[in-house]
Amino acid sequence: MSTISKEDGFVVFDHVQKSYDGEVLVVKDLNLYIGKGEFLTMLGPSGSGKTTCLMMLAGFETATYGDILLDGKPINHIPPHKRGIGMVFQNYALFPHMTVGENLSFPLEVRGQSKSEREANVIRALDMVQMVDFINRRPAQLSGGQQQRIALARSLVFEPELVLMDEPLGALDKQLREHMQYEIKHLHDRLGVTVVYVTHDQSEALTMSDRVAVFEDGVIQQLASPSDLYERPENAFVAQFIGENNTLKGTVKSVKDGVATVDYGSGHLGEAMAINCGEAGTAATLSVRPERVDIGAKSNAQAVDAKVLELIYLGDHIRCRMSVLGNDDFVVKVANASGQKHLKVGETTKVSWAKEDCRALDA
Amino acid sequence: MSDISVPLVAADGTPLRKKLAQAMFKSRMRAFGLVLPLLAFIIVAFIIPIISLLWQGVHDPRFASLMPRTTEVLKPGDGKSEPTEKMFKALVADLVATKKDRTIGQVATRVNRELAGARSLFTSSARKAKKLEAPFKQSLIGVNKKWARLDVWQGMKTSSRVFTPGYLAKALDFKLLADGSIVREDKSRRIYVMLLLRTMKISLIVTLSTLVLGYPIAYLLSTLSVRTSNLLLILVLLPFWTSLLVRTTAWIAMLQAQGVMNDLFVLFGLTSDGERFSLIYNQTGTLIAMTHILLPFMILPLYSVMKTIPPSYVRAAKSMGATNATAFRRVYFPQSIPGIGAGAILVFILAIGYYITPALVGGQDGQMISNLIDFHMRKSLNWNFAAALGLVLLVIVMFLFWIYDRVIGIDNMKLG
């Protein structure tokens, strides 16, 4: 998705700051424009400010400074119940004293819909998540995955244009979580609602989102599509946080046409894409994805010595931990293909990577 | 698949069920051993005394065992015909015997409960009974002509019943007659039902006031941070560390005519010095003091239930478009009902049996049924009647408990 300007953003965070105690900023000058119908994920470690942003959008927290706009209107002073935003909570927050049907009917009741209207809408929403048969059950009689679906249906039943999800899959086991990821994704595609999704699970973010905002320390480190985020991280934090990554420390010797020549120390020189590194003489972090490293010297690539420290058999590939240029946690994924050379622990070999796959980032 | 009709056996061939019982036996015995001391204590110090005391409410063998001959001859009578010579003879013989055993006092006290003034009649006649000669009817009436009165004999007949509904009847403002029938007390003598109703009314008002006062406090406590809420909780619990007597006496200092509250009312011009409110030694005093004393019993169960209600429920309700009031009424309140139930039943049951506070600050119209039980236990020494009153109170509480179970469900009650 191309970048969205402040003017045509459906949800706009305009220079938003948030502090709880007047001393520390939990959210620092946030500018984020979310397009209509977009699936945007706020991803980050706990304490990075992503949930606070969601709560400000929902209206449960007030911004200390700045404006939040929904469909062009500032909503800072609109109470949560008048914002018309659907929300899915971490532990579902299904009302335990009501049946599934009553839970779904609740938002329609407070909107003053007639009984027949309510019934039709409840059935329609339950049908969306294939849970019509459970209409008379209580939440306690449902499994985690079923509760999740009901929570989803409840957030959508009053047809909000914006739905917020606060780590909704956190309590599910891995398999169910993956299944629900697709289900939520398909629902989003079908209904076209705007979704703002908060998670600390990067694979969840990559699977579902149109764009991902990576939060760290109250600041968006990078806002990009999943593939850009993975393949073109803009700084060392994003490179580390998204997927597996090998980092090497070095000093920039020169930068020319977007390619940096880097001194890894002890006389090793190498080339890397100059993404976010300083001028010549400054320190830089070099980032290479494990699957982009080859065993053995390739002709068009830079090769360095590597000592095998550990081999872990993972079926389709072998995870090989090596000592490369002083980094003892350098990981290479060796495909378990026929004709592939078998490595042994303690063996010394060469590894190489293309300069396009090595990114010079901030130190 | 194993055949269902064949019982499963353990590896050594014994049936699995038996093996399991053997394996569980030791742990069961250990569990039983752990509770045994308390169980024994409760049985000896609690259950047996309560049962034996309540038993006295319907069982009073004193007259029958001390006056066996009189009891025997009174048995066939309907309590309406004139006493015969045979009856007088038996009575005199019993009077002589009880005078000799020095048990005549007990007999006199017992009959006095049925007929005021009977005590002196019995004790004085017993002194002279030894010298009386046949015909006993004439000679006894000669000693005291009250013996000719029918109600004296009716009183004895009523007293001679070993199992008697008389005390229970009296506790409900009924009267047991000599012929075994039960009738309402005279209007001027009906006090116990009124007192029971007043006791329930006071308990109900106290329960409602503690709920109204305690609910917001408990809510506040449940929403604050652990540090702050613990501090406030200590303040709630503070009264528990002070003697009940001290707290009640403190209320006397606060509420009396020249006390702190009235001084403040006068100061702020709410009343004039000459017309100070009477806040104590009446029902108002009982209500104020009991509400204060029982408040923690409402707050604690409410707090422990509210603490388990995640804030996300109310947030969810609001995100779906409910106003604060609707979110509270439809989502928060229903989930706090188990706490309300537990707190209300705790406060109500404690209140219905309260007696120190009403005794000290209640005055005349602030007395409760327990104060009367206390009176009969310690002053009039009519333990049988005290037991009957206690039994009535117990039945009422059990009945209310049953109603509560039917309406709200006892398993819906949560203390923490």
mmCIF file of C-alpha atoms in Angstrom, chain A residues 118-310:
data_model
loop_
_atom_site.group_PDB
_atom_site.id
_atom_site.type_symbol
_atom_site.label_atom_id
_atom_site.label_comp_id
_atom_site.label_asym_id
_atom_site.label_seq_id
_atom_site.Cartn_x
_atom_site.Cartn_y
_atom_site.Cartn_z
ATOM 1 C CA ARG A 118 -31.361 -7.222 16.589
ATOM 2 C CA GLU A 119 -32.104 -10.866 16.037
ATOM 3 C CA ALA A 120 -31.318 -10.648 12.346
ATOM 4 C CA ASN A 121 -28.071 -8.788 12.958
ATOM 5 C CA VAL A 122 -26.956 -11.206 15.681
ATOM 6 C CA ILE A 123 -27.570 -14.196 13.430
ATOM 7 C CA ARG A 124 -25.745 -12.503 10.570
ATOM 8 C CA ALA A 125 -22.715 -11.725 12.756
ATOM 9 C CA LEU A 126 -22.632 -15.223 14.238
ATOM 10 C CA ASP A 127 -22.912 -16.687 10.784
ATOM 11 C CA MET A 128 -19.820 -14.715 9.812
ATOM 12 C CA VAL A 129 -17.776 -16.683 12.345
ATOM 13 C CA GLN A 130 -19.728 -19.944 11.921
ATOM 14 C CA MET A 131 -21.049 -19.865 15.489
ATOM 15 C CA VAL A 132 -24.823 -19.660 14.993
ATOM 16 C CA ASP A 133 -25.353 -22.949 16.843
ATOM 17 C CA PHE A 134 -23.834 -21.514 19.987
ATOM 18 C CA ILE A 135 -26.235 -18.599 20.365
ATOM 19 C CA ASN A 136 -27.707 -19.837 23.637
ATOM 20 C CA ARG A 137 -24.458 -20.873 25.304
ATOM 21 C CA ARG A 138 -22.706 -18.951 28.014
ATOM 22 C CA PRO A 139 -19.124 -17.808 27.373
ATOM 23 C CA ALA A 140 -17.859 -20.174 30.092
ATOM 24 C CA GLN A 141 -19.186 -23.121 28.067
ATOM 25 C CA LEU A 142 -17.046 -22.233 25.071
ATOM 26 C CA SER A 143 -13.436 -23.048 24.263
ATOM 27 C CA GLY A 144 -10.843 -20.301 23.905
ATOM 28 C CA GLY A 145 -11.071 -20.282 20.130
ATOM 29 C CA GLN A 146 -14.862 -20.148 20.187
ATOM 30 C CA GLN A 147 -14.825 -17.285 22.682
ATOM 31 C CA GLN A 148 -12.411 -15.520 20.385
ATOM 32 C CA ARG A 149 -14.804 -15.816 17.481
ATOM 33 C CA ILE A 150 -17.714 -14.543 19.555
ATOM 34 C CA ALA A 151 -15.630 -11.571 20.656
ATOM 35 C CA LEU A 152 -14.842 -10.918 17.018
ATOM 36 C CA ALA A 153 -18.487 -11.175 16.021
ATOM 37 C CA ARG A 154 -19.492 -8.871 18.869
ATOM 38 C CA SER A 155 -17.042 -6.204 17.769
ATOM 39 C CA LEU A 156 -18.422 -6.344 14.244
ATOM 40 C CA VAL A 157 -22.133 -6.792 14.886
ATOM 41 C CA PHE A 158 -22.929 -3.075 14.997
ATOM 42 C CA GLU A 159 -21.036 -2.555 11.744
ATOM 43 C CA PRO A 160 -18.364 -0.152 12.920
ATOM 44 C CA GLU A 161 -16.047 1.278 10.307
ATOM 45 C CA LEU A 162 -13.067 0.832 12.589
ATOM 46 C CA VAL A 163 -12.217 -2.187 14.715
ATOM 47 C CA LEU A 164 -9.434 -2.238 17.272
ATOM 48 C CA MET A 165 -7.866 -5.498 18.385
ATOM 49 C CA ASP A 166 -5.673 -5.645 21.442
ATOM 50 C CA GLU A 167 -3.584 -8.823 21.251
ATOM 51 C CA PRO A 168 -6.745 -10.840 20.636
ATOM 52 C CA LEU A 169 -4.962 -14.118 19.939
ATOM 53 C CA GLY A 170 -2.535 -13.984 22.847
ATOM 54 C CA ALA A 171 -4.385 -16.549 24.944
ATOM 55 C CA LEU A 172 -4.698 -19.197 22.233
ATOM 56 C CA ASP A 173 -2.339 -22.055 21.528
ATOM 57 C CA LYS A 174 -0.063 -21.835 18.515
ATOM 58 C CA GLN A 175 -2.103 -23.860 16.047
ATOM 59 C CA LEU A 176 -5.368 -22.140 16.824
ATOM 60 C CA ARG A 177 -3.653 -18.786 16.747
ATOM 61 C CA GLU A 178 -2.431 -19.379 13.217
ATOM 62 C CA HIS A 179 -5.854 -20.547 12.145
ATOM 63 C CA MET A 180 -7.523 -17.477 13.640
ATOM 64 C CA GLN A 181 -4.991 -15.209 11.950
ATOM 65 C CA TYR A 182 -6.259 -16.323 8.568
ATOM 66 C CA GLU A 183 -9.839 -16.121 9.676
ATOM 67 C CA ILE A 184 -9.474 -12.530 10.871
ATOM 68 C CA LYS A 185 -7.600 -11.683 7.687
ATOM 69 C CA HIS A 186 -10.360 -13.133 5.512
ATOM 70 C CA LEU A 187 -13.045 -11.308 7.496
ATOM 71 C CA HIS A 188 -11.160 -8.085 6.965
ATOM 72 C CA ASP A 189 -10.890 -8.709 3.250
ATOM 73 C CA ARG A 190 -14.587 -9.502 3.016
ATOM 74 C CA LEU A 191 -15.978 -6.656 5.113
ATOM 75 C CA GLY A 192 -13.512 -3.960 4.203
ATOM 76 C CA VAL A 193 -13.443 -2.500 7.706
ATOM 77 C CA THR A 194 -10.411 -0.642 8.927
ATOM 78 C CA VAL A 195 -8.527 -2.690 11.509
ATOM 79 C CA VAL A 196 -5.918 -1.488 13.960
ATOM 80 C CA TYR A 197 -4.296 -4.499 15.497
ATOM 81 C CA VAL A 198 -1.861 -4.582 18.404
ATOM 82 C CA THR A 199 0.501 -7.485 18.944
ATOM 83 C CA HIS A 200 3.981 -8.315 20.102
ATOM 84 C CA ASP A 201 4.097 -11.372 17.857
ATOM 85 C CA GLN A 202 5.944 -10.467 14.671
ATOM 86 C CA SER A 203 4.785 -13.478 12.650
ATOM 87 C CA GLU A 204 1.202 -12.473 13.426
ATOM 88 C CA ALA A 205 1.940 -8.959 12.237
ATOM 89 C CA LEU A 206 3.584 -10.133 9.029
ATOM 90 C CA THR A 207 0.818 -12.623 8.221
ATOM 91 C CA MET A 208 -2.150 -10.319 8.581
ATOM 92 C CA SER A 209 -1.212 -6.733 7.953
ATOM 93 C CA ASP A 210 -1.261 -4.355 5.031
ATOM 94 C CA ARG A 211 1.215 -2.234 6.938
ATOM 95 C CA VAL A 212 3.057 -2.700 10.187
ATOM 96 C CA ALA A 213 4.175 0.062 12.541
ATOM 97 C CA VAL A 214 7.074 -1.130 14.632
ATOM 98 C CA PHE A 215 7.040 0.567 18.023
ATOM 99 C CA GLU A 216 9.950 0.945 20.348
ATOM 100 C CA ASP A 217 10.298 3.342 23.236
ATOM 101 C CA GLY A 218 7.223 5.348 22.279
ATOM 102 C CA VAL A 219 8.395 5.971 18.725
ATOM 103 C CA ILE A 220 7.476 4.299 15.442
ATOM 104 C CA GLN A 221 10.769 2.845 14.242
ATOM 105 C CA GLN A 222 9.464 1.883 10.850
ATOM 106 C CA LEU A 223 6.110 1.897 9.121
ATOM 107 C CA ALA A 224 6.074 -0.385 6.112
ATOM 108 C CA SER A 225 4.484 -3.363 4.439
ATOM 109 C CA PRO A 226 5.474 -6.764 5.862
ATOM 110 C CA SER A 227 7.825 -7.570 2.985
ATOM 111 C CA ASP A 228 9.572 -4.212 3.181
ATOM 112 C CA LEU A 229 9.881 -4.569 6.892
ATOM 113 C CA TYR A 230 11.555 -7.911 6.579
ATOM 114 C CA GLU A 231 13.694 -7.294 3.563
ATOM 115 C CA ARG A 232 14.436 -3.616 3.961
ATOM 116 C CA PRO A 233 14.655 -2.810 7.653
ATOM 117 C CA GLU A 234 15.625 0.808 8.148
ATOM 118 C CA ASN A 235 17.426 0.514 11.442
ATOM 119 C CA ALA A 236 19.125 -1.996 13.681
ATOM 120 C CA PHE A 237 16.137 -2.343 16.013
ATOM 121 C CA VAL A 238 13.739 -3.315 13.239
ATOM 122 C CA ALA A 239 16.287 -5.656 11.689
ATOM 123 C CA GLN A 240 16.721 -7.373 15.052
ATOM 124 C CA PHE A 241 13.052 -7.396 15.995
ATOM 125 C CA ILE A 242 11.606 -8.723 12.752
ATOM 126 C CA GLY A 243 12.691 -12.224 11.919
ATOM 127 C CA GLU A 244 16.044 -13.765 12.548
ATOM 128 C CA ASN A 245 19.060 -11.667 11.816
ATOM 129 C CA ASN A 246 22.842 -11.807 11.971
ATOM 130 C CA THR A 247 24.536 -8.620 13.058
ATOM 131 C CA LEU A 248 28.159 -7.702 12.609
ATOM 132 C CA LYS A 249 29.871 -4.618 13.985
ATOM 133 C CA GLY A 250 32.050 -2.514 11.722
ATOM 134 C CA THR A 251 33.296 0.930 10.830
ATOM 135 C CA VAL A 252 32.308 2.749 7.674
ATOM 136 C CA LYS A 253 35.332 3.424 5.468
ATOM 137 C CA SER A 254 33.608 5.098 2.571
ATOM 138 C CA VAL A 255 30.153 5.482 1.041
ATOM 139 C CA LYS A 256 29.719 5.602 -2.714
ATOM 140 C CA ASP A 257 26.535 5.286 -4.812
ATOM 141 C CA GLY A 258 24.610 3.821 -1.923
ATOM 142 C CA VAL A 259 27.212 1.198 -1.236
ATOM 143 C CA ALA A 260 29.310 1.388 1.879
ATOM 144 C CA THR A 261 32.689 -0.142 2.293
ATOM 145 C CA VAL A 262 32.970 -1.421 5.807
ATOM 146 C CA ASP A 263 35.926 -2.412 7.899
ATOM 147 C CA TYR A 264 35.000 -5.366 10.095
ATOM 148 C CA GLY A 265 38.193 -4.914 12.052
ATOM 149 C CA SER A 266 41.297 -7.071 11.820
ATOM 150 C CA GLY A 267 41.682 -5.977 8.205
ATOM 151 C CA HIS A 268 38.525 -7.558 6.772
ATOM 152 C CA LEU A 269 36.777 -5.306 4.339
ATOM 153 C CA GLY A 270 33.340 -5.805 2.912
ATOM 154 C CA GLU A 271 30.613 -4.025 0.969
ATOM 155 C CA ALA A 272 27.083 -3.397 2.107
ATOM 156 C CA MET A 273 24.036 -1.359 1.118
ATOM 157 C CA ALA A 274 24.263 2.012 2.894
ATOM 158 C CA ILE A 275 20.764 2.300 4.333
ATOM 159 C CA ASN A 276 21.064 4.075 7.591
ATOM 160 C CA CYS A 277 24.757 4.315 8.359
ATOM 161 C CA GLY A 278 26.775 7.404 9.086
ATOM 162 C CA GLU A 279 29.602 8.972 7.116
ATOM 163 C CA ALA A 280 33.054 7.467 6.740
ATOM 164 C CA GLY A 281 34.634 6.811 10.093
ATOM 165 C CA THR A 282 31.421 6.130 12.051
ATOM 166 C CA ALA A 283 30.427 2.784 13.527
ATOM 167 C CA ALA A 284 27.704 0.743 11.837
ATOM 168 C CA THR A 285 25.672 -2.395 12.360
ATOM 169 C CA LEU A 286 25.669 -4.807 9.457
ATOM 170 C CA SER A 287 22.632 -7.002 9.069
ATOM 171 C CA VAL A 288 22.416 -10.234 7.054
ATOM 172 C CA ARG A 289 19.446 -12.647 7.107
ATOM 173 C CA PRO A 290 20.489 -16.241 7.861
ATOM 174 C CA GLU A 291 18.796 -17.593 4.725
ATOM 175 C CA ARG A 292 20.814 -15.225 2.533
ATOM 176 C CA VAL A 293 24.159 -16.615 3.641
ATOM 177 C CA ASP A 294 25.784 -19.349 1.536
ATOM 178 C CA ILE A 295 28.258 -21.932 2.668
ATOM 179 C CA GLY A 296 31.439 -21.744 0.646
ATOM 180 C CA ALA A 297 32.857 -18.900 -1.444
ATOM 181 C CA LYS A 298 30.716 -17.697 -4.334
ATOM 182 C CA SER A 299 32.333 -15.804 -7.143
ATOM 183 C CA ASN A 300 30.308 -12.576 -6.958
ATOM 184 C CA ALA A 301 30.216 -12.388 -3.209
ATOM 185 C CA GLN A 302 32.501 -11.586 -0.344
ATOM 186 C CA ALA A 303 33.674 -14.659 1.538
ATOM 187 C CA VAL A 304 34.892 -14.832 5.100
ATOM 188 C CA ASP A 305 36.148 -17.595 7.361
ATOM 189 C CA ALA A 306 33.628 -19.342 9.577
ATOM 190 C CA LYS A 307 33.978 -21.981 12.283
ATOM 191 C CA VAL A 308 31.037 -24.336 12.917
ATOM 192 C CA LEU A 309 30.027 -24.232 16.595
ATOM 193 C CA GLU A 310 26.691 -26.025 16.678
#
